[in-house]
Amino acid sequence: MNLKRSSALLGVLAAAGALTLSACGSDNNTSSNGAAKIDVACGGKSSLKSSGSTAQKNAMDLFVAAYQTNCSGAKLDYTGSGSGAGVNEFIGNQTDFAGSDSPLDAKKGETDKAAARCGSPAWNLPMVFGPIAVAYNIDGITDLVLDPPTIAKIFSGEITMWNDTAIKALNTNKADKLPNEKIGVIYRSDESGTTDNFQKYLTAAGGYTKGAGKTFNGGVGEGVKGSDGMAAAVQGTKNTITYVEWSFAQAQKLSSVHVLTTATSNDPKPVELTAESAGKAVDAAKVAGEGNDMVLDNSSIYKPTAGGAYPIMLATYEIVCSKYSDADTAKAVKAFLTSAVGNGQSGLAAAGYVPLPDAFKTKLTTAINAIQ
C-alpha cells in the first residue's frame, strides 16, 4: 500500500490545511441551501472567527449560508484545522468559539483553561450529529458485516487479513469473495475528536484495550491528515479500511460496514448506516452535563437498547463562552448559533448529517439564549 502515489490523496492534502468558510452579506431571502430566512437578533461583531473540527466542515457550509441569509453583512471565517487545534486556538483567545468532536477535557486542564480565557465557564453545545462510517474498499463487496470485537481487532492489528476466519464467520454468504489480502488500516494522523469517539466506541462495545484520546493508539496502519484525506486514501487504495464521518464517505462513494450490534436484544441484525438508523441513535442520546453545558453520555449511543440504531455516532460541539468579555461578540455568536439550529438545519441530511431532534433544538436554544 503506497498512499503517496495516490493522486486523489495528494490533491486533498494540498487543500486540507486551509478550509475556510465565509458568509458575506446578502439581500436574498433564501440561503444557498434553499432555507428560507428566519427572524434572528442580528448585530454585534460584524466578523466572527472560529476553527476546529473538519468533521463539521460540510455542516458549517450550511450554517454559514443560513447566517448570511438571516443577518445581512455578517461574516464568519471557519478554519477546519482539527479539533485539537480548534480547542487550543479558542483557549488562546485566537477565535470566538471552537468546533470540536469531543467536549473539553477536564483531565487535560482544558475546562479550566477555557474558563480562564472566557472569564466564565465554557459550554459544550452539541450542534452537529454525524455517523462515523467504518468505510472500506474491497472489490465486489458492498455489504460487509462486522461486529464490534472484530472491528476492534482490525484497528489494533490483531486481525490482519481480509479472509480471516472471524470476518468469514460474519459474512458466510460472501466468504469466498473475501480476498486473501492484508487489511490496509488508514487512521487519522493529526489529533481528532473523530479518533477519540471511534476509540471510545471500540473500548465500550468491542473490548479495545489501546485506550481513547484524540491520537490513534491502535499501533497499526498508515496515518493520513484530515477527514478528506482519509476518505480519499481509501477510495484510491484497494483493500483498505478507515473510520471517517459519513459525509466524507458519501463524497467518495465508499461502502460502509453493516455493524452487528449484539448488545441490541430487540434486533440483533446488522445495522446498515442510513439516515434512519443514525436518527434512531440521536433520538436515544442522553445529556450527562449540567445546566447549559450539554456534554453527552456517549454510552447511550455506543450501546443502543433500541433496534436498528447505528451505534458509531459523532457529536460535534461548538465550545463557547457562557459570558463573553465583549457584548458585541456575544450577540454575534448567538445570532450565528440561532441560525445554525434554525434554517441552518435545512440540507443536513443530504450532506451526511442527522438533523437535530426537536428536544435537542429546545435545549440548545435555551443554552444559546443564555449566552451573555
GROMACS .gro file of C-alpha atoms in nm:
model
  372
    1MET     CA    1   0.000   0.000   0.000
    2ASN     CA    2   0.158   0.326  -0.113
    3LEU     CA    3  -0.064   0.620  -0.034
    4LYS     CA    4   0.191   0.872  -0.154
    5ARG     CA    5   0.121   0.765  -0.509
    6SER     CA    6  -0.248   0.836  -0.486
    7SER     CA    7  -0.311   1.148  -0.692
    8ALA     CA    8  -0.653   1.187  -0.535
    9LEU     CA    9  -0.499   1.191  -0.190
   10LEU     CA   10  -0.230   1.438  -0.287
   11GLY     CA   11  -0.494   1.675  -0.421
   12VAL     CA   12  -0.689   1.659  -0.100
   13LEU     CA   13  -0.388   1.706   0.125
   14ALA     CA   14  -0.279   2.009  -0.070
   15ALA     CA   15  -0.603   2.182   0.021
   16ALA     CA   16  -0.671   2.034   0.363
   17GLY     CA   17  -0.476   2.292   0.557
   18ALA     CA   18  -0.687   2.587   0.455
   19LEU     CA   19  -1.056   2.507   0.478
   20THR     CA   20  -1.214   2.850   0.518
   21LEU     CA   21  -1.580   2.933   0.515
   22SER     CA   22  -1.708   3.287   0.486
   23ALA     CA   23  -2.050   3.444   0.497
   24CYS     CA   24  -2.094   3.783   0.340
   25GLY     CA   25  -2.400   4.000   0.338
   26SER     CA   26  -2.685   3.925   0.105
   27ASP     CA   27  -3.032   4.060   0.041
   28ASN     CA   28  -3.163   3.720  -0.068
   29ASN     CA   29  -3.450   3.571   0.133
   30THR     CA   30  -3.321   3.217   0.095
   31SER     CA   31  -2.978   3.071   0.166
   32SER     CA   32  -2.769   2.873  -0.080
   33ASN     CA   33  -2.917   2.554   0.068
   34GLY     CA   34  -3.269   2.678  -0.010
   35ALA     CA   35  -3.360   2.758   0.350
   36ALA     CA   36  -3.598   3.050   0.400
   37LYS     CA   37  -3.489   3.345   0.611
   38ILE     CA   38  -3.591   3.341   0.979
   39ASP     CA   39  -3.605   3.617   1.238
   40VAL     CA   40  -3.277   3.636   1.429
   41ALA     CA   41  -3.147   3.902   1.669
   42CYS     CA   42  -2.861   4.004   1.443
   43GLY     CA   43  -2.596   4.261   1.517
   44GLY     CA   44  -2.288   4.286   1.731
   45LYS     CA   45  -1.946   4.199   1.594
   46SER     CA   46  -1.952   4.204   1.215
   47SER     CA   47  -1.685   3.937   1.164
   48LEU     CA   48  -1.652   3.620   1.371
   49LYS     CA   49  -1.364   3.375   1.366
   50SER     CA   50  -1.377   3.006   1.454
   51SER     CA   51  -1.175   2.692   1.391
   52GLY     CA   52  -1.159   2.324   1.471
   53SER     CA   53  -1.332   2.006   1.365
   54THR     CA   54  -1.310   1.907   1.000
   55ALA     CA   55  -1.598   1.666   1.066
   56GLN     CA   56  -1.842   1.956   1.084
   57LYS     CA   57  -1.699   2.140   0.784
   58ASN     CA   58  -1.981   2.047   0.549
   59ALA     CA   59  -2.241   2.135   0.813
   60MET     CA   60  -2.069   2.468   0.869
   61ASP     CA   61  -2.119   2.543   0.500
   62LEU     CA   62  -2.493   2.521   0.561
   63PHE     CA   63  -2.484   2.713   0.889
   64VAL     CA   64  -2.283   2.995   0.735
   65ALA     CA   65  -2.524   3.017   0.442
   66ALA     CA   66  -2.816   3.046   0.684
   67TYR     CA   67  -2.634   3.310   0.890
   68GLN     CA   68  -2.567   3.504   0.571
   69THR     CA   69  -2.935   3.494   0.478
   70ASN     CA   70  -3.057   3.598   0.824
   71CYS     CA   71  -2.801   3.868   0.902
   72SER     CA   72  -2.704   4.091   0.613
   73GLY     CA   73  -2.338   4.187   0.619
   74ALA     CA   74  -2.240   3.926   0.877
   75LYS     CA   75  -1.926   3.721   0.828
   76LEU     CA   76  -1.782   3.404   0.979
   77ASP     CA   77  -1.441   3.262   0.893
   78TYR     CA   78  -1.414   2.896   0.991
   79THR     CA   79  -1.086   2.708   0.952
   80GLY     CA   80  -1.100   2.330   0.960
   81SER     CA   81  -0.776   2.281   1.149
   82GLY     CA   82  -0.884   1.977   1.353
   83SER     CA   83  -1.045   1.955   1.695
   84GLY     CA   84  -0.720   1.973   1.890
   85ALA     CA   85  -0.609   2.288   1.715
   86GLY     CA   86  -0.956   2.439   1.745
   87VAL     CA   87  -0.965   2.395   2.123
   88ASN     CA   88  -0.612   2.533   2.160
   89GLU     CA   89  -0.691   2.838   1.947
   90PHE     CA   90  -1.008   2.908   2.145
   91ILE     CA   91  -0.824   2.874   2.476
   92GLY     CA   92  -0.554   3.103   2.337
   93ASN     CA   93  -0.818   3.368   2.259
   94GLN     CA   94  -0.746   3.349   1.886
   95THR     CA   95  -1.106   3.261   1.797
   96ASP     CA   96  -1.456   3.344   1.919
   97PHE     CA   97  -1.565   2.981   1.956
   98ALA     CA   98  -1.428   2.637   1.874
   99GLY     CA   99  -1.559   2.338   1.685
  100SER     CA  100  -1.463   2.006   1.844
  101ASP     CA  101  -1.559   1.642   1.804
  102SER     CA  102  -1.506   1.596   2.178
  103PRO     CA  103  -1.606   1.816   2.473
  104LEU     CA  104  -1.343   1.997   2.676
  105ASP     CA  105  -1.131   1.751   2.874
  106ALA     CA  106  -1.107   1.844   3.242
  107LYS     CA  107  -0.826   1.593   3.299
  108LYS     CA  108  -0.611   1.775   3.045
  109GLY     CA  109  -0.689   2.110   3.203
  110GLU     CA  110  -0.894   2.225   2.904
  111THR     CA  111  -1.201   2.309   3.111
  112ASP     CA  112  -1.008   2.535   3.349
  113LYS     CA  113  -0.807   2.696   3.069
  114ALA     CA  114  -1.123   2.773   2.871
  115ALA     CA  115  -1.287   2.923   3.180
  116ALA     CA  116  -0.981   3.141   3.235
  117ARG     CA  117  -0.992   3.257   2.872
  118CYS     CA  118  -1.362   3.338   2.895
  119GLY     CA  119  -1.367   3.477   3.247
  120SER     CA  120  -1.667   3.244   3.288
  121PRO     CA  121  -1.741   2.874   3.238
  122ALA     CA  122  -1.723   2.750   2.881
  123TRP     CA  123  -2.016   2.546   2.749
  124ASN     CA  124  -2.006   2.245   2.520
  125LEU     CA  125  -2.302   2.261   2.283
  126PRO     CA  126  -2.364   1.953   2.062
  127MET     CA  127  -2.468   2.123   1.739
  128VAL     CA  128  -2.388   1.862   1.475
  129PHE     CA  129  -2.459   1.489   1.480
  130GLY     CA  130  -2.293   1.272   1.222
  131PRO     CA  131  -2.237   0.897   1.199
  132ILE     CA  132  -1.883   0.766   1.180
  133ALA     CA  133  -1.866   0.522   0.892
  134VAL     CA  134  -1.630   0.226   0.901
  135ALA     CA  135  -1.553   0.270   0.532
  136TYR     CA  136  -1.366   0.022   0.316
  137ASN     CA  137  -1.260  -0.061  -0.038
  138ILE     CA  138  -1.292  -0.426  -0.139
  139ASP     CA  139  -1.374  -0.522  -0.496
  140GLY     CA  140  -1.719  -0.676  -0.529
  141ILE     CA  141  -1.829  -0.632  -0.166
  142THR     CA  142  -2.063  -0.351  -0.069
  143ASP     CA  143  -2.241  -0.503   0.232
  144LEU     CA  144  -1.962  -0.623   0.463
  145VAL     CA  145  -2.080  -0.719   0.813
  146LEU     CA  146  -1.856  -0.672   1.118
  147ASP     CA  147  -1.925  -0.680   1.490
  148PRO     CA  148  -1.760  -0.450   1.750
  149PRO     CA  149  -1.497  -0.703   1.869
  150THR     CA  150  -1.387  -0.775   1.513
  151ILE     CA  151  -1.365  -0.405   1.427
  152ALA     CA  152  -1.158  -0.353   1.743
  153LYS     CA  153  -0.921  -0.633   1.648
  154ILE     CA  154  -0.875  -0.493   1.296
  155PHE     CA  155  -0.785  -0.148   1.426
  156SER     CA  156  -0.548  -0.289   1.687
  157GLY     CA  157  -0.367  -0.518   1.444
  158GLU     CA  158  -0.493  -0.848   1.585
  159ILE     CA  159  -0.678  -0.931   1.263
  160THR     CA  160  -0.464  -0.855   0.960
  161MET     CA  161  -0.617  -1.043   0.663
  162TRP     CA  162  -0.949  -0.987   0.490
  163ASN     CA  163  -1.019  -1.362   0.475
  164ASP     CA  164  -0.960  -1.410   0.848
  165THR     CA  165  -1.191  -1.673   0.996
  166ALA     CA  166  -1.362  -1.416   1.221
  167ILE     CA  167  -1.458  -1.199   0.922
  168LYS     CA  168  -1.567  -1.501   0.717
  169ALA     CA  169  -1.789  -1.621   1.001
  170LEU     CA  170  -1.978  -1.291   0.995
  171ASN     CA  171  -2.011  -1.299   0.616
  172THR     CA  172  -2.094  -1.660   0.530
  173ASN     CA  173  -2.284  -1.565   0.214
  174LYS     CA  174  -1.978  -1.394   0.070
  175ALA     CA  175  -1.689  -1.568   0.246
  176ASP     CA  176  -1.542  -1.688  -0.084
  177LYS     CA  177  -1.527  -1.327  -0.209
  178LEU     CA  178  -1.313  -1.204   0.078
  179PRO     CA  179  -0.964  -1.154  -0.066
  180ASN     CA  180  -0.652  -1.321   0.065
  181GLU     CA  181  -0.502  -0.976   0.110
  182LYS     CA  182  -0.365  -0.778   0.401
  183ILE     CA  183  -0.601  -0.525   0.558
  184GLY     CA  184  -0.471  -0.174   0.500
  185VAL     CA  185  -0.577   0.029   0.803
  186ILE     CA  186  -0.594   0.405   0.746
  187TYR     CA  187  -0.602   0.622   1.058
  188ARG     CA  188  -0.611   0.994   1.130
  189SER     CA  189  -0.255   1.124   1.178
  190ASP     CA  190  -0.349   1.460   1.332
  191GLU     CA  191  -0.529   1.497   1.664
  192SER     CA  192  -0.900   1.446   1.610
  193GLY     CA  193  -1.218   1.412   1.810
  194THR     CA  194  -1.331   1.161   1.548
  195THR     CA  195  -1.044   0.936   1.653
  196ASP     CA  196  -1.135   0.991   2.018
  197ASN     CA  197  -1.500   0.899   1.961
  198PHE     CA  198  -1.415   0.597   1.749
  199GLN     CA  199  -1.172   0.460   2.007
  200LYS     CA  200  -1.425   0.522   2.284
  201TYR     CA  201  -1.677   0.321   2.085
  202LEU     CA  202  -1.429   0.037   2.029
  203THR     CA  203  -1.348   0.034   2.400
  204ALA     CA  204  -1.711   0.040   2.515
  205ALA     CA  205  -1.854  -0.204   2.263
  206GLY     CA  206  -1.562  -0.406   2.126
  207GLY     CA  207  -1.318  -0.464   2.409
  208TYR     CA  208  -1.047  -0.243   2.256
  209THR     CA  209  -0.758  -0.211   2.503
  210LYS     CA  210  -0.548   0.059   2.337
  211GLY     CA  211  -0.726   0.348   2.508
  212ALA     CA  212  -0.912   0.650   2.375
  213GLY     CA  213  -0.793   1.005   2.304
  214LYS     CA  214  -0.754   1.229   2.000
  215THR     CA  215  -0.443   1.038   1.887
  216PHE     CA  216  -0.488   0.695   1.729
  217ASN     CA  217  -0.341   0.430   1.959
  218GLY     CA  218  -0.400   0.115   1.755
  219GLY     CA  219  -0.038   0.074   1.653
  220VAL     CA  220  -0.125  -0.043   1.303
  221GLY     CA  221  -0.173   0.110   0.959
  222GLU     CA  222  -0.080   0.434   0.791
  223GLY     CA  223  -0.169   0.781   0.908
  224VAL     CA  224  -0.335   1.043   0.689
  225LYS     CA  225  -0.424   1.400   0.782
  226GLY     CA  226  -0.784   1.520   0.783
  227SER     CA  227  -1.119   1.357   0.710
  228ASP     CA  228  -1.096   1.441   0.339
  229GLY     CA  229  -0.756   1.276   0.325
  230MET     CA  230  -0.870   0.957   0.495
  231ALA     CA  231  -1.168   0.911   0.266
  232ALA     CA  232  -0.962   0.985  -0.045
  233ALA     CA  233  -0.693   0.741   0.066
  234VAL     CA  234  -0.942   0.454   0.095
  235GLN     CA  235  -1.113   0.547  -0.230
  236GLY     CA  236  -0.779   0.533  -0.410
  237THR     CA  237  -0.633   0.222  -0.243
  238LYS     CA  238  -0.777  -0.130  -0.264
  239ASN     CA  239  -0.828  -0.348   0.045
  240THR     CA  240  -0.815  -0.056   0.288
  241ILE     CA  241  -1.041   0.039   0.578
  242THR     CA  242  -1.084   0.352   0.786
  243TYR     CA  243  -1.316   0.536   1.023
  244VAL     CA  244  -1.448   0.863   0.886
  245GLU     CA  245  -1.753   1.086   0.908
  246TRP     CA  246  -2.034   0.959   0.688
  247SER     CA  247  -2.044   1.280   0.484
  248PHE     CA  248  -1.687   1.223   0.366
  249ALA     CA  249  -1.750   0.854   0.296
  250GLN     CA  250  -2.050   0.957   0.086
  251ALA     CA  251  -1.848   1.218  -0.100
  252GLN     CA  252  -1.601   0.948  -0.209
  253LYS     CA  253  -1.879   0.692  -0.271
  254LEU     CA  254  -1.728   0.447  -0.021
  255SER     CA  255  -1.900   0.136   0.110
  256SER     CA  256  -1.967   0.131   0.485
  257VAL     CA  257  -1.967  -0.165   0.723
  258HIS     CA  258  -2.302  -0.301   0.845
  259VAL     CA  259  -2.250  -0.320   1.222
  260LEU     CA  260  -2.379  -0.619   1.417
  261THR     CA  261  -2.495  -0.465   1.743
  262THR     CA  262  -2.508  -0.779   1.954
  263ALA     CA  263  -2.597  -0.575   2.263
  264THR     CA  264  -2.926  -0.481   2.098
  265SER     CA  265  -3.156  -0.755   2.220
  266ASN     CA  266  -3.459  -0.623   2.034
  267ASP     CA  267  -3.296  -0.651   1.692
  268PRO     CA  268  -2.958  -0.828   1.664
  269LYS     CA  269  -2.948  -0.786   1.288
  270PRO     CA  270  -2.657  -0.596   1.129
  271VAL     CA  271  -2.737  -0.226   1.112
  272GLU     CA  272  -2.675  -0.051   0.782
  273LEU     CA  273  -2.571   0.311   0.809
  274THR     CA  274  -2.866   0.517   0.684
  275ALA     CA  275  -3.028   0.845   0.778
  276GLU     CA  276  -3.298   0.647   0.958
  277SER     CA  277  -3.061   0.428   1.162
  278ALA     CA  278  -2.848   0.730   1.253
  279GLY     CA  279  -3.158   0.924   1.354
  280LYS     CA  280  -3.258   0.648   1.595
  281ALA     CA  281  -2.922   0.681   1.769
  282VAL     CA  282  -2.958   1.056   1.810
  283ASP     CA  283  -3.308   1.018   1.950
  284ALA     CA  284  -3.167   0.788   2.219
  285ALA     CA  285  -2.874   1.015   2.314
  286LYS     CA  286  -2.873   1.138   2.673
  287VAL     CA  287  -2.714   1.453   2.820
  288ALA     CA  288  -2.469   1.396   3.105
  289GLY     CA  289  -2.363   1.760   3.151
  290GLU     CA  290  -2.529   2.001   3.390
  291GLY     CA  291  -2.738   2.304   3.301
  292ASN     CA  292  -2.642   2.458   2.969
  293ASP     CA  293  -2.319   2.258   2.943
  294MET     CA  294  -2.463   1.985   2.722
  295VAL     CA  295  -2.194   1.715   2.730
  296LEU     CA  296  -2.344   1.388   2.606
  297ASP     CA  297  -2.343   1.045   2.767
  298ASN     CA  298  -2.181   0.851   2.482
  299SER     CA  299  -2.268   0.513   2.630
  300SER     CA  300  -2.631   0.580   2.540
  301ILE     CA  301  -2.520   0.583   2.176
  302TYR     CA  302  -2.242   0.322   2.167
  303LYS     CA  303  -2.459   0.051   2.325
  304PRO     CA  304  -2.807   0.110   2.184
  305THR     CA  305  -3.106  -0.050   2.350
  306ALA     CA  306  -3.341   0.017   2.059
  307GLY     CA  307  -3.340  -0.196   1.747
  308GLY     CA  308  -3.195  -0.056   1.426
  309ALA     CA  309  -2.990   0.225   1.585
  310TYR     CA  310  -2.648   0.280   1.428
  311PRO     CA  311  -2.403   0.282   1.719
  312ILE     CA  312  -2.100   0.478   1.598
  313MET     CA  313  -2.214   0.836   1.623
  314LEU     CA  314  -2.013   1.156   1.645
  315ALA     CA  315  -2.147   1.467   1.813
  316THR     CA  316  -1.960   1.779   1.715
  317TYR     CA  317  -1.965   2.053   1.976
  318GLU     CA  318  -1.942   2.427   1.947
  319ILE     CA  319  -1.742   2.537   2.251
  320VAL     CA  320  -1.846   2.885   2.358
  321CYS     CA  321  -1.806   3.122   2.650
  322SER     CA  322  -2.111   3.136   2.872
  323LYS     CA  323  -2.029   3.506   2.917
  324TYR     CA  324  -1.804   3.695   2.676
  325SER     CA  325  -1.597   3.992   2.785
  326ASP     CA  326  -1.728   4.174   2.476
  327ALA     CA  327  -2.106   4.210   2.440
  328ASP     CA  328  -2.078   4.255   2.063
  329THR     CA  329  -1.905   3.918   2.029
  330ALA     CA  330  -2.172   3.751   2.241
  331LYS     CA  331  -2.451   3.896   2.027
  332ALA     CA  332  -2.292   3.780   1.702
  333VAL     CA  333  -2.216   3.432   1.836
  334LYS     CA  334  -2.578   3.397   1.949
  335ALA     CA  335  -2.705   3.508   1.608
  336PHE     CA  336  -2.486   3.253   1.431
  337LEU     CA  337  -2.584   2.967   1.662
  338THR     CA  338  -2.952   3.060   1.638
  339SER     CA  339  -2.921   3.040   1.261
  340ALA     CA  340  -2.745   2.704   1.289
  341VAL     CA  341  -3.027   2.540   1.487
  342GLY     CA  342  -3.288   2.718   1.275
  343ASN     CA  343  -3.277   2.737   0.896
  344GLY     CA  344  -2.921   2.602   0.906
  345GLN     CA  345  -3.070   2.255   0.958
  346SER     CA  346  -3.202   2.252   0.603
  347GLY     CA  347  -2.993   2.023   0.385
  348LEU     CA  348  -2.808   1.848   0.668
  349ALA     CA  349  -2.942   1.502   0.585
  350ALA     CA  350  -2.830   1.530   0.223
  351ALA     CA  351  -2.484   1.629   0.348
  352GLY     CA  352  -2.449   1.316   0.562
  353TYR     CA  353  -2.556   1.455   0.899
  354VAL     CA  354  -2.856   1.399   1.125
  355PRO     CA  355  -3.088   1.700   1.169
  356LEU     CA  356  -3.138   1.795   1.533
  357PRO     CA  357  -3.437   1.633   1.704
  358ASP     CA  358  -3.691   1.881   1.842
  359ALA     CA  359  -3.594   1.803   2.202
  360PHE     CA  360  -3.232   1.892   2.133
  361LYS     CA  361  -3.331   2.208   1.948
  362THR     CA  362  -3.524   2.322   2.253
  363LYS     CA  363  -3.235   2.252   2.491
  364LEU     CA  364  -2.980   2.416   2.262
  365THR     CA  365  -3.197   2.722   2.210
  366THR     CA  366  -3.224   2.764   2.587
  367ALA     CA  367  -2.844   2.749   2.617
  368ILE     CA  368  -2.785   2.984   2.323
  369ASN     CA  369  -3.027   3.240   2.466
  370ALA     CA  370  -2.840   3.224   2.797
  371ILE     CA  371  -2.506   3.328   2.647
  372GLN     CA  372  -2.408   3.676   2.763
   0.00000   0.00000   0.00000
